[in-house]
Structure formats: structure tokens, C-alpha cells
CSV table of C-alpha atoms in Angstrom, one decimal:
chain,number,residue,atom,x,y,z
H,97,MET,CA,106.6,-20.6,-131.5
H,98,VAL,CA,105.0,-24.1,-130.3
H,99,GLU,CA,108.1,-25.4,-129.0
H,100,SER,CA,108.4,-21.8,-126.7
H,101,ILE,CA,104.9,-22.3,-125.5
H,102,LEU,CA,104.4,-25.8,-124.7
H,103,PRO,CA,107.0,-25.9,-121.8
H,104,ILE,CA,105.0,-23.0,-120.2
H,105,LEU,CA,101.8,-24.6,-120.3
H,106,PHE,CA,103.4,-27.7,-118.9
H,107,SER,CA,104.5,-25.8,-116.2
H,108,TYR,CA,101.4,-24.4,-115.3
H,109,SER,CA,99.6,-27.5,-115.7
H,110,LYS,CA,101.8,-29.4,-113.1
H,111,MET,CA,101.1,-26.4,-111.0
H,112,VAL,CA,97.3,-26.9,-111.0
H,113,GLN,CA,97.4,-30.6,-110.4
H,114,ILE,CA,99.5,-30.4,-107.4
H,115,ASN,CA,97.4,-31.8,-104.6
H,116,PRO,CA,98.8,-32.6,-101.0
H,117,GLY,CA,97.7,-35.5,-99.0
H,118,LYS,CA,97.5,-33.2,-95.9
H,119,LYS,CA,98.2,-29.8,-95.2
H,120,LYS,CA,101.3,-28.8,-92.7
H,121,ASN,CA,101.9,-26.1,-90.4
H,122,ILE,CA,105.3,-24.6,-91.9
H,123,THR,CA,107.4,-22.1,-90.3
H,124,VAL,CA,109.9,-20.6,-92.6
H,125,ILE,CA,112.7,-18.5,-90.7
H,126,GLY,CA,114.2,-16.4,-93.5
H,127,TYR,CA,113.2,-14.0,-95.9
H,128,GLY,CA,115.9,-14.3,-98.5
H,129,GLY,CA,115.6,-15.3,-102.3
H,130,MET,CA,115.3,-18.8,-101.4
H,131,ALA,CA,112.7,-18.3,-98.5
H,132,ARG,CA,110.6,-16.6,-101.0
H,133,SER,CA,110.9,-19.3,-103.5
H,134,LEU,CA,110.1,-21.9,-100.9
H,135,ILE,CA,107.0,-19.8,-99.7
H,136,SER,CA,105.6,-19.2,-103.1
H,137,LEU,CA,105.6,-23.1,-103.5
H,138,PHE,CA,104.1,-23.8,-100.2
H,139,SER,CA,101.3,-21.1,-100.5
H,140,LEU,CA,100.9,-22.5,-103.9
H,141,VAL,CA,99.9,-26.1,-102.8
H,142,GLY,CA,97.7,-24.8,-99.9
H,143,HIS,CA,100.0,-25.2,-96.9
H,144,ASN,CA,99.4,-23.1,-93.9
H,145,VAL,CA,102.6,-21.0,-93.9
H,146,VAL,CA,104.4,-18.4,-91.4
H,147,VAL,CA,107.3,-16.6,-91.9
H,148,THR,CA,109.5,-15.1,-89.1
H,149,GLY,CA,113.0,-13.7,-88.8
H,150,ARG,CA,115.3,-11.5,-87.2
H,151,ASN,CA,114.1,-8.2,-89.1
H,152,LYS,CA,110.3,-8.0,-88.9
H,153,GLU,CA,109.8,-5.6,-91.5
H,154,LYS,CA,111.4,-8.0,-94.0
H,155,ALA,CA,109.4,-11.1,-92.9
H,156,GLU,CA,106.0,-8.9,-92.8
H,157,ARG,CA,106.8,-7.7,-96.4
H,158,LEU,CA,107.5,-11.2,-97.7
H,159,ALA,CA,104.3,-12.9,-95.7
H,160,SER,CA,102.4,-9.9,-97.3
H,161,GLU,CA,103.5,-10.9,-100.7
H,162,PHE,CA,102.2,-14.3,-100.7
H,163,LYS,CA,99.3,-13.8,-98.6
H,164,VAL,CA,100.7,-15.8,-95.8
H,165,VAL,CA,101.1,-14.8,-91.9
H,166,TYR,CA,103.9,-13.2,-90.3
H,167,MET,CA,104.7,-14.0,-86.4
H,168,ASP,CA,107.2,-13.5,-83.8
H,169,LEU,CA,110.0,-15.9,-83.5
H,170,ASP,CA,108.5,-17.7,-80.4
H,171,SER,CA,105.1,-17.8,-81.5
H,172,ALA,CA,106.1,-18.9,-85.2
H,173,LEU,CA,108.2,-21.9,-83.6
H,174,ASN,CA,105.4,-23.2,-81.3
H,175,TRP,CA,102.9,-23.1,-84.3
H,176,GLY,CA,104.9,-24.6,-86.9
H,177,GLU,CA,104.8,-28.7,-87.3
H,178,TYR,CA,108.0,-28.1,-89.9
H,179,ILE,CA,110.7,-25.7,-89.2
H,180,ILE,CA,112.5,-24.6,-92.7
H,181,LEU,CA,115.8,-22.7,-91.9
H,182,ALA,CA,116.0,-20.6,-95.1
H,183,LEU,CA,119.3,-19.0,-93.9
H,184,SER,CA,122.9,-18.7,-95.2
H,185,PRO,CA,125.8,-20.3,-93.5
H,186,SER,CA,126.7,-17.2,-91.8
H,187,SER,CA,123.5,-17.4,-89.6
H,188,PHE,CA,124.7,-20.2,-87.8
H,189,ASP,CA,125.4,-18.5,-84.4
H,190,TYR,CA,121.5,-17.6,-84.8
H,191,ILE,CA,120.6,-20.9,-85.3
H,192,LEU,CA,122.6,-22.1,-82.7
H,193,ARG,CA,120.6,-19.8,-80.2
H,194,ILE,CA,117.2,-20.3,-81.3
H,195,SER,CA,117.9,-24.5,-81.5
H,196,PRO,CA,116.7,-25.1,-77.8
H,197,LYS,CA,113.4,-23.9,-79.0
H,198,PHE,CA,113.1,-26.6,-81.7
H,199,THR,CA,112.2,-29.4,-79.3
H,200,SER,CA,109.8,-32.0,-80.9
H,201,LYS,CA,110.0,-30.3,-84.3
H,202,VAL,CA,110.6,-31.6,-87.6
H,203,VAL,CA,113.8,-29.1,-88.5
H,204,MET,CA,115.2,-28.7,-92.1
H,205,ASP,CA,117.9,-26.6,-93.5
H,206,ILE,CA,118.6,-25.7,-97.0
H,207,PHE,CA,122.2,-25.0,-97.0
H,208,SER,CA,124.3,-25.8,-100.3
H,209,SER,CA,127.3,-27.1,-98.4
H,210,LYS,CA,126.7,-29.9,-95.6
H,211,ASN,CA,129.9,-30.6,-94.5
H,212,GLU,CA,130.2,-29.2,-90.7
H,213,ILE,CA,127.1,-27.3,-90.5
H,214,PHE,CA,125.2,-31.1,-90.9
H,215,LYS,CA,127.2,-32.4,-87.9
H,216,GLU,CA,126.6,-29.4,-85.7
H,217,LEU,CA,122.6,-29.6,-86.5
H,218,GLU,CA,122.7,-33.1,-86.0
H,219,LYS,CA,124.5,-32.8,-82.7
H,220,LEU,CA,122.0,-30.0,-81.7
H,221,SER,CA,119.2,-32.6,-82.7
H,222,GLU,CA,120.3,-35.0,-80.4
H,223,ILE,CA,120.6,-32.5,-77.4
H,224,TYR,CA,117.4,-30.8,-77.8
H,225,SER,CA,115.3,-33.7,-79.2
H,226,PHE,CA,114.2,-32.7,-82.6
H,227,ASN,CA,113.7,-34.3,-85.7
H,228,TYR,CA,116.7,-33.1,-88.2
H,229,ILE,CA,116.4,-33.9,-91.9
H,230,SER,CA,118.7,-31.7,-94.1
H,231,THR,CA,117.6,-30.6,-97.6
H,232,HIS,CA,119.3,-28.8,-100.8
H,233,PRO,CA,117.1,-27.4,-103.2
H,234,LEU,CA,118.9,-27.8,-106.5
H,235,PHE,CA,117.5,-24.5,-107.9
H,236,GLY,CA,118.0,-21.1,-107.6
H,237,PRO,CA,115.6,-18.4,-106.1
H,238,ILE,CA,112.9,-18.7,-108.6
H,239,THR,CA,109.0,-18.4,-108.0
H,240,TYR,CA,106.7,-21.5,-108.3
H,241,PRO,CA,109.8,-23.9,-108.6
H,242,VAL,CA,107.5,-27.0,-109.9
H,243,GLY,CA,109.2,-29.7,-111.3
H,244,GLU,CA,112.5,-28.7,-109.9
H,245,ARG,CA,114.8,-31.4,-108.1
H,246,ILE,CA,115.5,-31.6,-104.1
H,247,VAL,CA,118.1,-33.6,-102.2
H,248,ILE,CA,117.3,-34.8,-98.7
H,249,ILE,CA,119.8,-36.2,-96.3
H,250,PRO,CA,118.6,-38.0,-93.4
H,251,SER,CA,120.4,-37.5,-90.1
H,252,LYS,CA,120.8,-40.0,-86.9
H,253,THR,CA,117.7,-38.2,-85.7
H,254,SER,CA,115.4,-38.3,-88.7
H,255,LYS,CA,112.0,-40.2,-88.3
H,256,ASN,CA,109.7,-41.0,-91.0
H,257,VAL,CA,111.9,-40.0,-93.7
H,258,ASN,CA,109.2,-41.3,-96.3
H,259,GLU,CA,107.0,-39.0,-94.9
H,260,ILE,CA,109.3,-35.9,-95.6
H,261,VAL,CA,110.2,-37.2,-99.3
H,262,ASN,CA,106.1,-37.7,-99.7
H,263,PHE,CA,105.7,-34.0,-98.2
H,264,TRP,CA,108.4,-32.5,-101.1
H,265,ARG,CA,106.9,-34.6,-103.8
H,266,GLU,CA,103.4,-33.4,-102.9
H,267,CYS,CA,104.8,-29.9,-103.4
H,268,GLY,CA,105.8,-30.7,-107.0
H,269,LEU,CA,109.3,-31.2,-106.6
H,270,ASN,CA,111.5,-34.5,-107.8
H,271,THR,CA,113.4,-35.8,-105.0
H,272,THR,CA,117.0,-37.6,-104.2
H,273,VAL,CA,117.7,-39.2,-100.9
H,274,SER,CA,121.5,-38.9,-100.5
H,275,THR,CA,124.2,-39.1,-97.9
H,276,VAL,CA,126.3,-36.2,-96.5
H,277,GLU,CA,129.5,-37.9,-98.3
H,278,GLU,CA,127.8,-38.4,-101.5
H,279,HIS,CA,126.2,-35.1,-101.6
H,280,GLU,CA,129.5,-33.1,-101.2
H,281,LYS,CA,131.1,-35.1,-103.9
H,282,ALA,CA,128.6,-34.7,-106.4
H,283,MET,CA,128.1,-30.8,-105.5
H,284,ALA,CA,132.2,-30.6,-105.9
H,285,ILE,CA,131.6,-31.3,-109.4
H,286,VAL,CA,128.1,-29.7,-110.2
H,287,GLN,CA,128.7,-26.7,-108.3
H,288,VAL,CA,132.5,-26.1,-107.4
H,289,LEU,CA,134.0,-27.3,-110.6
H,290,ALA,CA,131.2,-25.5,-112.6
H,291,HIS,CA,131.4,-21.9,-110.8
H,292,PHE,CA,135.3,-22.2,-110.5
H,293,TYR,CA,135.4,-22.1,-114.6
H,294,ILE,CA,132.7,-19.7,-114.8
H,295,LEU,CA,134.7,-17.3,-112.6
H,296,GLY,CA,137.6,-18.0,-114.4
H,297,LEU,CA,135.9,-17.4,-117.8
H,298,HIS,CA,134.1,-14.0,-116.4
H,299,LYS,CA,137.3,-12.5,-115.3
H,300,SER,CA,139.3,-13.7,-118.6
H,301,ILE,CA,136.8,-12.0,-120.5
H,302,ASP,CA,137.1,-8.7,-118.7
H,303,GLU,CA,141.2,-9.0,-119.2
H,304,LEU,CA,141.0,-10.0,-122.8
H,305,ARG,CA,138.5,-7.2,-123.6
H,306,LYS,CA,141.0,-4.6,-122.0
H,307,GLU,CA,144.0,-6.4,-123.6
H,308,LEU,CA,142.7,-6.7,-127.2
H,309,GLY,CA,140.9,-3.3,-127.3
H,310,ILE,CA,137.2,-4.6,-127.8
H,311,GLU,CA,134.7,-1.9,-126.7
H,312,ASN,CA,131.5,-3.2,-127.6
H,313,LEU,CA,132.0,-6.9,-127.5
H,314,SER,CA,128.2,-7.4,-127.3
H,315,ASN,CA,128.1,-6.5,-131.1
H,316,PHE,CA,129.8,-9.8,-131.6
H,317,TYR,CA,127.9,-12.3,-129.4
H,318,THR,CA,127.0,-15.8,-130.9
H,319,THR,CA,124.0,-17.5,-129.5
H,320,ASN,CA,126.0,-19.8,-127.8
H,321,PHE,CA,128.1,-17.0,-126.0
H,322,LYS,CA,124.7,-15.3,-125.1
H,323,GLU,CA,123.6,-18.1,-123.3
H,324,LEU,CA,126.9,-18.3,-121.4
H,325,ASN,CA,126.5,-14.6,-120.7
H,326,LYS,CA,123.4,-15.3,-119.0
H,327,ILE,CA,124.9,-18.1,-116.8
H,328,ILE,CA,127.9,-15.8,-116.0
H,329,GLU,CA,125.4,-13.0,-114.8
H,330,LYS,CA,123.2,-15.4,-112.5
H,331,VAL,CA,126.6,-16.5,-110.8
H,332,SER,CA,127.5,-12.8,-110.6
H,333,ASN,CA,124.6,-12.0,-108.8
H,334,ILE,CA,125.2,-14.6,-106.0
H,335,LEU,CA,128.7,-14.6,-105.5
H,336,PRO,CA,129.0,-14.6,-101.9
H,337,VAL,CA,127.0,-17.8,-101.7
H,338,ILE,CA,129.6,-19.2,-104.7
H,339,LEU,CA,132.6,-18.4,-102.8
H,340,GLU,CA,130.9,-19.6,-99.6
H,341,ILE,CA,130.7,-23.1,-101.3
H,342,GLN,CA,134.2,-22.8,-102.9
H,343,LYS,CA,135.4,-22.3,-99.3
H,344,SER,CA,133.5,-24.9,-97.4
H,345,ASN,CA,133.1,-27.9,-99.7
H,346,PRO,CA,135.5,-30.4,-98.6
H,347,TYR,CA,136.5,-31.8,-102.1
H,348,ALA,CA,137.0,-28.2,-103.5
H,349,TYR,CA,140.5,-28.2,-103.7
H,350,LYS,CA,141.0,-31.3,-105.4
H,351,VAL,CA,138.2,-30.6,-108.0
H,352,ARG,CA,140.1,-27.1,-108.9
H,353,ASP,CA,143.1,-28.5,-109.2
H,354,ILE,CA,141.8,-31.4,-111.6
H,355,GLY,CA,140.1,-28.6,-113.5
H,356,VAL,CA,143.0,-26.6,-113.9
H,357,ASN,CA,145.2,-29.5,-114.9
H,358,GLU,CA,142.8,-30.5,-117.6
H,359,LEU,CA,142.8,-27.0,-118.8
H,360,GLN,CA,146.5,-27.3,-119.0
H,361,LYS,CA,146.3,-30.3,-121.1
H,362,ILE,CA,143.9,-29.0,-123.4
H,363,LYS,CA,146.3,-25.9,-124.0
H,364,GLU,CA,149.2,-28.3,-124.6
H,365,GLU,CA,147.3,-30.4,-127.0
H,366,LEU,CA,146.0,-27.5,-129.0
H,367,GLY,CA,149.5,-26.3,-129.3
H,368,GLY,CA,150.6,-23.0,-130.8
């Protein structure tokens, strides 16, 4: 019982102890799961937060949930010091259209894959004179993600990188400063390979249930399989994001190829 309760107490203790050095005006563009997660964190810390986006109703609903403010895009961009692009890679055309309004702002994206989008945003930051720093929150859409980790990737136009690192630390996150290349290689292992195996496991389980005629597999779940099944469900719930990462990471083909080869080796070693 104590082992179950202590992690919760520690988590809430960290939340209570968060104390930002200076409150920032933060504009979040987006209203999806990760926007919700970051807004919960910013509001917990006490920063001034505005939500905006293409869908006014969704943005207003999210703002209302955390008692922050909704503004139209132009007003929100003019007001904010930090602009958080809590959008999917499919929204890049939208970002391209509004990027001339980012001048003199600190702009951070939260894309999982950085390869091409990082280069494009870096070019835009040079054209429109904004301070671009890429980030990757290493957690899913959870509320109050205190204690989680975020990767920070400076660009050619990044200024005061230490200020951004301190900003995220004061929000209660652990930080890792990286390069695009290092980030993409690490994500190829952590995300591409892991998700590739999970997708394969999911499909294999479905096929084997049919092949072997097991109707109520849940009656035979072991403790470890229960945990695996939770992970499979999480991945299935964000399948479009998972597939986007599989397609966009420049090292994806290589790690999938190695992954399949290693499985083949294990199969041969086991024999039969």
C-alpha cells in the first residue's frame, strides 16, 4: 500500500514546490491532447496563458477548462512572449501562413520528428526574425506532467538557450539539450523501433487468436501481458501519430530492418 501511495505523494509534492522565477505570457496554438497537457502545466506554475487556433469553439473550451484566456490569433500572437506550436505535422501549411506574425517572438514547436520541419522552421525564423527553439516533450497527453522530460533543440536563430532551459525546468520538467541529428537517431530507437514491435505484436495477437481459436484471451492474461496490453492500447489510441513518426524519421527504415533481422536470428536460435 505504501509503495502505491508514496509515488503519488511525491508527484503532488513536486507540483506544490514549483516556483517560476518570472511569469511569462505564453500563447498556445492548438487544442489537442498535448496542448491540454502543456496548458495544465503552465497554469499550475502560474504563467499567463492564452489559447488560440483555427477552431474557436475548441480553443475556448480548452481555455475554460483551465481558467485561462482565449484570444483570436492576431491578438494572441501580439500578446504572447513565448509561442507554443502545439500542432501536428499536418498543420505545417497553417504554420507557414501565420509565420510572418512571429517576428520578435520566441517560437517553440513540439513535433516528435524534427528532420524536415526543423529545417523549414529555421529558414522561416531567419526570414521573419523570430527566435526559434524546437522542443520534444517525451510524454504523452497527460495532465500536470511534472517530473517528465523535454528535449530542447536550438536552431541558428536561438537566443538565450539557457533562459529556455530554465523556463522548462521551472515548469517542473527535466531537460535534455540536443541536436537534430542526435534527437532523430535516439527517437529511431526509442519510438520507431519500439512502436514497430508493438504494432507487430498487436497484429500477431489478433491473427493468433483467430488461428488458434482462443475467444476469451483475457481469461489467461499474465501480469506482464496485462502491462503489455496497456501499452498496445496506448499506441493504438494515437495510431496516426505513430505512423507519422514511422514515415518521417530518416533512420526508420534502418532500425526496422535491423529489428526484423534480430527477430529472425532469435527465431533461428530457438529452432523447432
